[in-house]
Amino acid sequence: AAAIEAAREEHALGDEPSVFAKLPGVSVIAFNILKLQRSTAGTPSMWQQLMAEMAQHDVVMLTEVPASDAAYKERVLWFLSVLNKLSKTDSNDAPWTHVVSEPANVVSVKPDSDEEDADGDDRAKCKVRGKPGGNKEVHVCFAKAPVTIKKHWTWKEATNVDGGCVPLDWAPLTAALEVGHVRSLPAPTMLVTMVHMPPAARRQNRDEQLKAMLRSYATRARGVYGYAMTKQGAKESGKRAVHLIAGDFNCYPGEKAKDKEKGEHEVYGLTAAGFATPLIGSQAATSAGRNAYDNFLIDVDSWKEIEKAANEGSCEVTRAVHPLAMPRKAKNKGISDHHPISFEVRDRVLVD
């Protein structure tokens, strides 16, 4: 209780009205929170400051959260309760809601010998290769009013370039968010997808899964979620969304390579998949090991409109890495070995 009150004091200056108006907007923060070990990692002061920061945003996306019932009650519900205590108003005691992905673990470890991909794109034919394992994890999405969560899905497999089925480790969570109160966004719905890709030590799995995810995304967005990926597609289907993929990619998703056959090309095919350049640049370290692992991907049509609005002065756009002063390393009990990252679009007052 004392920790929550301390965080609340850091979060706001009592009940005094602010001299500055906070205009409509949406701020998304994504964080690989390393098991959400609030009882063993970091210090009470660190958690007070972290929760005060989290409550400032409108959407909180957590990855690497233990999937057990005990961990859910002890950690996820604790996180939700603190967000609500920090953000409650006279008219709303619980402004935050949340959804959780289906529990999942490593499902795609490839054996040493070459093994053929599962053929076809029928889900029944999607087979795990190698031995799955590890403790199961979930992704958690929290949203603060007026943002609401309309629906959510767990993404278990994608399709590769040959039409084969690729199982996805730590199955991503996608949530459809109502963001119609933000004038500067090009659609009233935002589809946010949380990812935790395989580590660099399993580069082959990571690359295969990320390529398949990006290649499959537009088809899945339209067929499963019901929203077109492009502006033109929305004219045909009648439903458009801002598409945002965020989390721990364990690589820089905009990486480029050069060879004699292809020349310089994108490793993961962002442009072909309909996504803009990653919002967090390749030189920004987001992990304790100083790697550019965490990022936001946004569909190119939405990004062009948001960027145009920002250049014209009708909105503010902010992208940030929030470096932890004490990242978790060997013999160093920080909260996580990754830094939170955030992306915000906020309306400005327009001229008459």
Coordinates of C-alpha atoms in Angstrom, one line a residue:
A1 CA 0.0 0.0 0.0
A2 CA 2.8 2.4 0.9
A3 CA 4.5 1.7 -2.5
I4 CA 1.3 2.5 -4.3
E5 CA 0.8 5.7 -2.5
A6 CA 4.4 6.7 -3.2
A7 CA 3.8 6.0 -6.9
R8 CA 0.6 8.0 -6.8
E9 CA 2.4 11.0 -5.4
E10 CA 5.0 10.7 -8.2
H11 CA 2.2 10.3 -10.7
A12 CA 0.2 13.5 -9.9
L13 CA 0.3 16.6 -7.7
G14 CA -2.7 15.8 -5.5
D15 CA -6.1 16.8 -6.8
E16 CA -5.1 20.2 -8.0
P17 CA -6.2 21.0 -11.6
S18 CA -3.4 21.2 -14.1
V19 CA -2.5 24.5 -15.7
F20 CA -1.9 22.6 -19.0
A21 CA -4.7 21.0 -21.0
K22 CA -4.1 17.4 -22.1
L23 CA -5.5 17.0 -25.6
P24 CA -6.9 13.8 -27.0
G25 CA -4.2 11.3 -28.0
V26 CA -3.0 7.7 -27.5
S27 CA 0.3 6.8 -26.0
V28 CA 1.5 3.1 -26.3
I29 CA 4.3 1.7 -24.2
A30 CA 5.7 -1.7 -24.8
F31 CA 8.0 -3.6 -22.4
N32 CA 9.6 -7.0 -22.2
I33 CA 9.2 -7.1 -18.4
L34 CA 11.2 -10.3 -17.7
K35 CA 8.7 -12.4 -15.9
L36 CA 7.2 -9.4 -14.0
Q37 CA 9.3 -10.4 -10.9
R38 CA 8.1 -7.6 -8.6
S39 CA 9.1 -9.5 -5.5
T40 CA 12.6 -10.5 -6.5
A41 CA 13.8 -8.0 -9.1
G42 CA 14.7 -4.4 -8.5
T43 CA 13.7 -2.4 -5.4
P44 CA 10.4 -1.0 -4.1
S45 CA 11.6 2.5 -5.3
M46 CA 12.2 1.2 -8.8
W47 CA 8.7 -0.3 -9.0
Q48 CA 7.1 2.9 -7.7
Q49 CA 8.8 4.9 -10.4
L50 CA 8.1 2.3 -13.1
M51 CA 4.4 2.1 -12.3
A52 CA 4.1 5.9 -12.2
E53 CA 5.5 6.0 -15.7
M54 CA 3.3 3.2 -17.0
A55 CA 0.2 5.0 -15.7
Q56 CA 1.0 8.0 -17.8
H57 CA 0.3 6.1 -21.0
D58 CA -2.9 4.9 -22.5
V59 CA -1.9 1.4 -23.7
V60 CA 0.6 -0.8 -21.9
M61 CA 1.9 -3.9 -23.7
L62 CA 3.8 -6.4 -21.6
T63 CA 5.7 -9.5 -23.0
E64 CA 7.5 -12.3 -21.2
V65 CA 4.9 -12.7 -18.4
P66 CA 4.6 -16.1 -16.7
A67 CA 1.4 -17.9 -17.7
S68 CA 0.6 -19.8 -14.5
D69 CA -2.6 -19.0 -12.5
A70 CA -0.6 -18.1 -9.5
A71 CA 1.6 -15.7 -11.4
Y72 CA -1.4 -14.2 -13.1
K73 CA -3.1 -13.5 -9.8
E74 CA 0.1 -12.3 -8.0
R75 CA 1.6 -10.3 -10.8
V76 CA -0.8 -9.3 -13.6
L77 CA -3.7 -8.5 -11.4
W78 CA -1.3 -6.6 -9.1
F79 CA -0.1 -4.6 -12.1
L80 CA -3.7 -3.8 -13.1
S81 CA -4.7 -2.8 -9.5
V82 CA -1.8 -0.4 -9.3
L83 CA -2.6 1.2 -12.7
N84 CA -6.2 1.7 -11.5
K85 CA -5.2 3.2 -8.2
L86 CA -2.8 5.6 -9.9
S87 CA -5.3 6.6 -12.6
K88 CA -8.7 6.6 -10.8
T89 CA -10.9 9.7 -11.1
D90 CA -14.0 10.9 -9.3
S91 CA -16.1 9.3 -12.0
N92 CA -14.1 6.1 -12.7
D93 CA -12.4 4.0 -10.0
A94 CA -11.1 1.4 -12.6
P95 CA -10.2 3.2 -15.9
W96 CA -7.9 0.3 -16.9
T97 CA -9.0 -2.9 -18.6
H98 CA -6.8 -5.8 -19.9
V99 CA -6.7 -8.9 -22.0
V100 CA -4.2 -11.8 -22.0
S101 CA -3.0 -14.1 -24.8
E102 CA -3.4 -17.9 -24.7
P103 CA -0.4 -19.4 -22.8
A104 CA 2.4 -20.5 -25.2
N105 CA 6.1 -21.5 -25.1
V106 CA 8.8 -22.4 -27.6
V107 CA 7.2 -24.5 -30.3
S108 CA 9.6 -24.3 -33.2
V109 CA 13.1 -25.4 -32.2
K110 CA 14.6 -26.9 -35.4
P111 CA 16.7 -30.1 -35.0
D112 CA 20.3 -30.2 -36.2
S113 CA 19.4 -32.1 -39.3
D114 CA 17.4 -30.4 -42.1
E115 CA 13.7 -31.1 -41.8
E116 CA 11.1 -30.2 -44.3
D117 CA 8.5 -27.5 -43.5
A118 CA 4.9 -28.6 -43.0
D119 CA 3.3 -28.4 -46.4
G120 CA 0.2 -26.4 -47.2
D121 CA -1.4 -23.6 -45.2
D122 CA -4.1 -25.7 -43.5
R123 CA -3.8 -25.2 -39.7
A124 CA -4.3 -28.9 -39.2
K125 CA -1.0 -29.5 -41.1
C126 CA 1.0 -27.0 -39.0
K127 CA 3.4 -29.3 -37.1
V128 CA 5.9 -28.4 -34.4
R129 CA 9.4 -29.1 -35.5
G130 CA 11.9 -30.3 -32.9
K131 CA 11.1 -30.4 -29.2
P132 CA 9.0 -27.6 -27.7
G133 CA 9.8 -26.5 -24.2
G134 CA 10.3 -23.9 -21.6
N135 CA 7.8 -22.3 -19.2
K136 CA 4.7 -20.9 -20.9
E137 CA 4.3 -17.2 -21.1
V138 CA 1.5 -14.7 -22.0
H139 CA 1.4 -11.3 -23.5
V140 CA -0.8 -8.7 -21.7
C141 CA -2.4 -5.6 -23.1
F142 CA -3.8 -2.9 -20.7
A143 CA -5.9 0.0 -22.0
K144 CA -7.0 3.1 -20.1
A145 CA -10.3 4.9 -20.8
P146 CA -11.3 6.4 -23.2
V147 CA -9.3 3.7 -25.1
T148 CA -11.3 0.4 -25.0
I149 CA -10.4 -3.1 -26.0
K150 CA -13.0 -4.4 -28.5
K151 CA -11.7 -7.8 -29.2
H152 CA -8.5 -9.9 -29.0
W153 CA -6.9 -12.9 -30.7
T154 CA -3.8 -15.2 -30.2
W155 CA -1.7 -15.7 -33.3
K156 CA -0.3 -19.3 -33.3
E157 CA 1.0 -19.8 -36.8
A158 CA 1.9 -17.9 -40.0
T159 CA 2.5 -18.8 -43.6
N160 CA 5.9 -18.7 -45.3
V161 CA 6.7 -17.8 -48.9
D162 CA 6.2 -21.4 -50.1
G163 CA 2.8 -21.6 -48.5
G164 CA 4.0 -23.7 -45.6
C165 CA 2.9 -23.3 -42.0
V166 CA 5.3 -21.7 -39.5
P167 CA 4.5 -22.2 -35.8
L168 CA 5.1 -19.0 -33.7
D169 CA 7.0 -19.1 -30.4
W170 CA 5.3 -17.3 -27.5
A171 CA 2.2 -16.8 -29.7
P172 CA 1.6 -13.1 -30.3
L173 CA -1.4 -11.3 -28.9
T174 CA -3.5 -8.9 -31.1
A175 CA -6.0 -6.5 -29.6
A176 CA -8.4 -4.2 -31.5
L177 CA -8.5 -0.9 -29.6
E178 CA -11.2 1.8 -30.0
V179 CA -9.3 5.1 -30.5
G180 CA -11.9 7.2 -32.3
H181 CA -11.4 10.1 -29.8
V182 CA -8.1 10.9 -31.5
R183 CA -8.6 13.2 -34.5
S184 CA -5.1 12.8 -35.9
L185 CA -5.3 9.0 -36.3
P186 CA -6.4 7.9 -39.8
A187 CA -8.8 5.3 -38.4
P188 CA -11.0 4.8 -35.2
T189 CA -9.5 1.4 -34.6
M190 CA -5.9 0.5 -33.7
L191 CA -4.8 -3.2 -34.1
V192 CA -1.9 -3.7 -31.7
T193 CA 0.1 -7.0 -31.9
M194 CA 2.6 -8.0 -29.2
V195 CA 5.6 -10.1 -30.1
H196 CA 8.5 -11.9 -28.4
M197 CA 10.6 -13.4 -31.2
P198 CA 13.2 -16.2 -30.7
P199 CA 16.6 -15.0 -29.4
A200 CA 19.6 -14.3 -31.6
A201 CA 21.0 -17.7 -30.7
R202 CA 18.1 -19.2 -32.7
R203 CA 18.5 -16.9 -35.6
Q204 CA 17.1 -19.3 -38.1
N205 CA 13.9 -19.7 -36.2
R206 CA 13.6 -16.0 -35.5
D207 CA 14.1 -15.0 -39.1
E208 CA 11.7 -17.6 -40.4
Q209 CA 9.0 -16.6 -38.0
L210 CA 9.4 -12.9 -38.5
K211 CA 9.4 -13.1 -42.3
A212 CA 6.3 -15.4 -42.2
M213 CA 4.5 -13.1 -39.7
L214 CA 5.0 -10.0 -41.9
R215 CA 4.2 -11.8 -45.1
S216 CA 1.0 -13.2 -43.5
Y217 CA -0.1 -10.1 -41.7
A218 CA -2.3 -8.4 -44.3
T219 CA -4.2 -11.6 -45.1
R220 CA -4.7 -12.3 -41.4
A221 CA -5.7 -8.7 -40.6
R222 CA -8.4 -8.8 -43.3
G223 CA -9.6 -12.4 -43.0
V224 CA -9.4 -12.9 -39.2
Y225 CA -9.5 -9.4 -37.6
G226 CA -11.8 -7.9 -40.3
Y227 CA -9.7 -4.8 -41.1
A228 CA -7.9 -3.9 -44.3
M229 CA -4.1 -3.3 -44.3
T230 CA -4.2 -0.5 -46.9
K231 CA -6.2 2.6 -47.6
Q232 CA -7.3 1.2 -50.9
G233 CA -8.3 -2.1 -49.3
A234 CA -10.4 -0.2 -46.7
K235 CA -12.3 1.5 -49.6
E236 CA -13.3 -2.0 -50.8
S237 CA -14.0 -3.6 -47.4
G238 CA -15.3 -0.6 -45.5
K239 CA -13.1 -1.1 -42.5
R240 CA -9.8 0.4 -41.8
A241 CA -7.4 0.3 -38.8
V242 CA -4.0 1.6 -37.8
H243 CA -1.8 -1.5 -37.6
L244 CA 0.9 -1.6 -35.0
I245 CA 3.3 -4.5 -34.1
A246 CA 5.4 -3.9 -31.1
G247 CA 7.7 -5.8 -28.7
D248 CA 10.9 -7.7 -28.5
F249 CA 12.0 -8.7 -32.0
N250 CA 15.4 -9.9 -30.8
C251 CA 16.7 -8.2 -33.9
Y252 CA 16.4 -4.9 -35.7
P253 CA 13.3 -5.6 -38.0
G254 CA 14.4 -3.1 -40.6
E255 CA 17.8 -4.8 -41.1
K256 CA 19.2 -4.7 -44.7
A257 CA 21.7 -7.1 -46.3
K258 CA 23.6 -7.0 -49.6
D259 CA 24.7 -9.8 -51.9
K260 CA 25.5 -10.3 -55.6
E261 CA 22.2 -11.9 -56.4
K262 CA 19.8 -9.4 -54.8
G263 CA 21.9 -6.4 -54.2
E264 CA 20.8 -4.4 -51.1
H265 CA 17.5 -5.7 -49.8
E266 CA 15.4 -5.9 -46.6
V267 CA 16.1 -9.0 -44.7
Y268 CA 12.5 -9.3 -43.3
G269 CA 10.5 -7.7 -46.1
L270 CA 8.9 -4.8 -44.3
T271 CA 8.1 -2.8 -47.4
A272 CA 6.6 -5.7 -49.3
A273 CA 4.5 -6.5 -46.2
G274 CA 3.1 -2.9 -46.2
F275 CA 5.0 -1.6 -43.2
A276 CA 7.0 1.6 -42.8
T277 CA 10.6 1.9 -41.5
P278 CA 10.7 0.8 -37.8
L279 CA 9.8 3.7 -35.5
I280 CA 12.8 3.2 -33.2
G281 CA 16.0 3.6 -35.2
S282 CA 18.8 1.0 -35.6
Q283 CA 21.2 2.9 -33.4
A284 CA 19.0 3.0 -30.4
A285 CA 19.9 0.3 -27.8
T286 CA 16.9 -1.1 -26.1
S287 CA 18.5 -4.0 -24.1
A288 CA 21.1 -4.3 -21.4
G289 CA 23.4 -5.8 -24.0
R290 CA 23.0 -2.6 -26.1
N291 CA 21.1 -4.2 -29.0
A292 CA 18.3 -2.6 -31.0
Y293 CA 15.9 -5.4 -30.2
D294 CA 12.6 -3.6 -29.2
N295 CA 10.6 -1.7 -31.8
F296 CA 7.3 -0.5 -33.3
L297 CA 6.2 -1.4 -36.8
I298 CA 3.3 0.6 -38.3
D299 CA 1.6 0.2 -41.6
V300 CA 2.9 2.6 -44.2
D301 CA -0.4 4.2 -45.2
S302 CA -1.2 5.1 -41.6
W303 CA 2.4 6.4 -41.0
K304 CA 2.3 8.6 -44.1
E305 CA -0.9 10.3 -42.8
I306 CA 0.3 10.7 -39.3
E307 CA 3.6 12.1 -40.4
K308 CA 1.9 14.5 -42.7
A309 CA -0.4 15.7 -39.9
A310 CA 2.6 16.1 -37.6
N311 CA 4.5 18.1 -40.3
E312 CA 1.5 20.4 -40.8
G313 CA 1.3 21.0 -37.1
S314 CA -2.0 19.3 -36.3
C315 CA -0.6 16.7 -34.0
E316 CA 2.4 15.7 -31.9
V317 CA 4.3 12.5 -32.6
T318 CA 6.7 11.1 -30.0
R319 CA 8.9 8.0 -30.2
A320 CA 11.0 7.2 -27.1
V321 CA 13.2 4.6 -25.4
H322 CA 13.0 4.8 -21.6
P323 CA 16.5 3.5 -20.5
L324 CA 16.4 1.8 -17.2
A325 CA 19.1 3.2 -14.8
M326 CA 19.7 -0.3 -13.5
P327 CA 19.1 -2.9 -16.3
R328 CA 19.1 -6.5 -15.2
K329 CA 22.4 -8.3 -15.7
A330 CA 24.4 -11.0 -14.0
K331 CA 24.5 -10.1 -10.2
N332 CA 22.5 -7.0 -10.9
K333 CA 18.8 -7.2 -9.8
G334 CA 17.2 -4.7 -12.1
I335 CA 13.6 -5.0 -13.3
S336 CA 14.4 -6.2 -16.8
D337 CA 17.2 -6.6 -19.3
H338 CA 15.1 -4.6 -21.8
H339 CA 14.1 -0.9 -21.8
P340 CA 10.5 0.1 -22.3
I341 CA 9.7 1.9 -25.6
S342 CA 6.8 4.2 -26.4
F343 CA 5.0 5.8 -29.3
E344 CA 2.5 8.6 -28.9
V345 CA 0.2 10.6 -31.3
R346 CA -1.6 13.5 -29.7
D347 CA -3.9 16.1 -31.2
R348 CA -3.0 19.8 -31.2
V349 CA -5.4 22.8 -31.0
L350 CA -6.1 23.8 -34.6
V351 CA -6.3 27.4 -35.9
D352 CA -9.7 28.8 -36.8

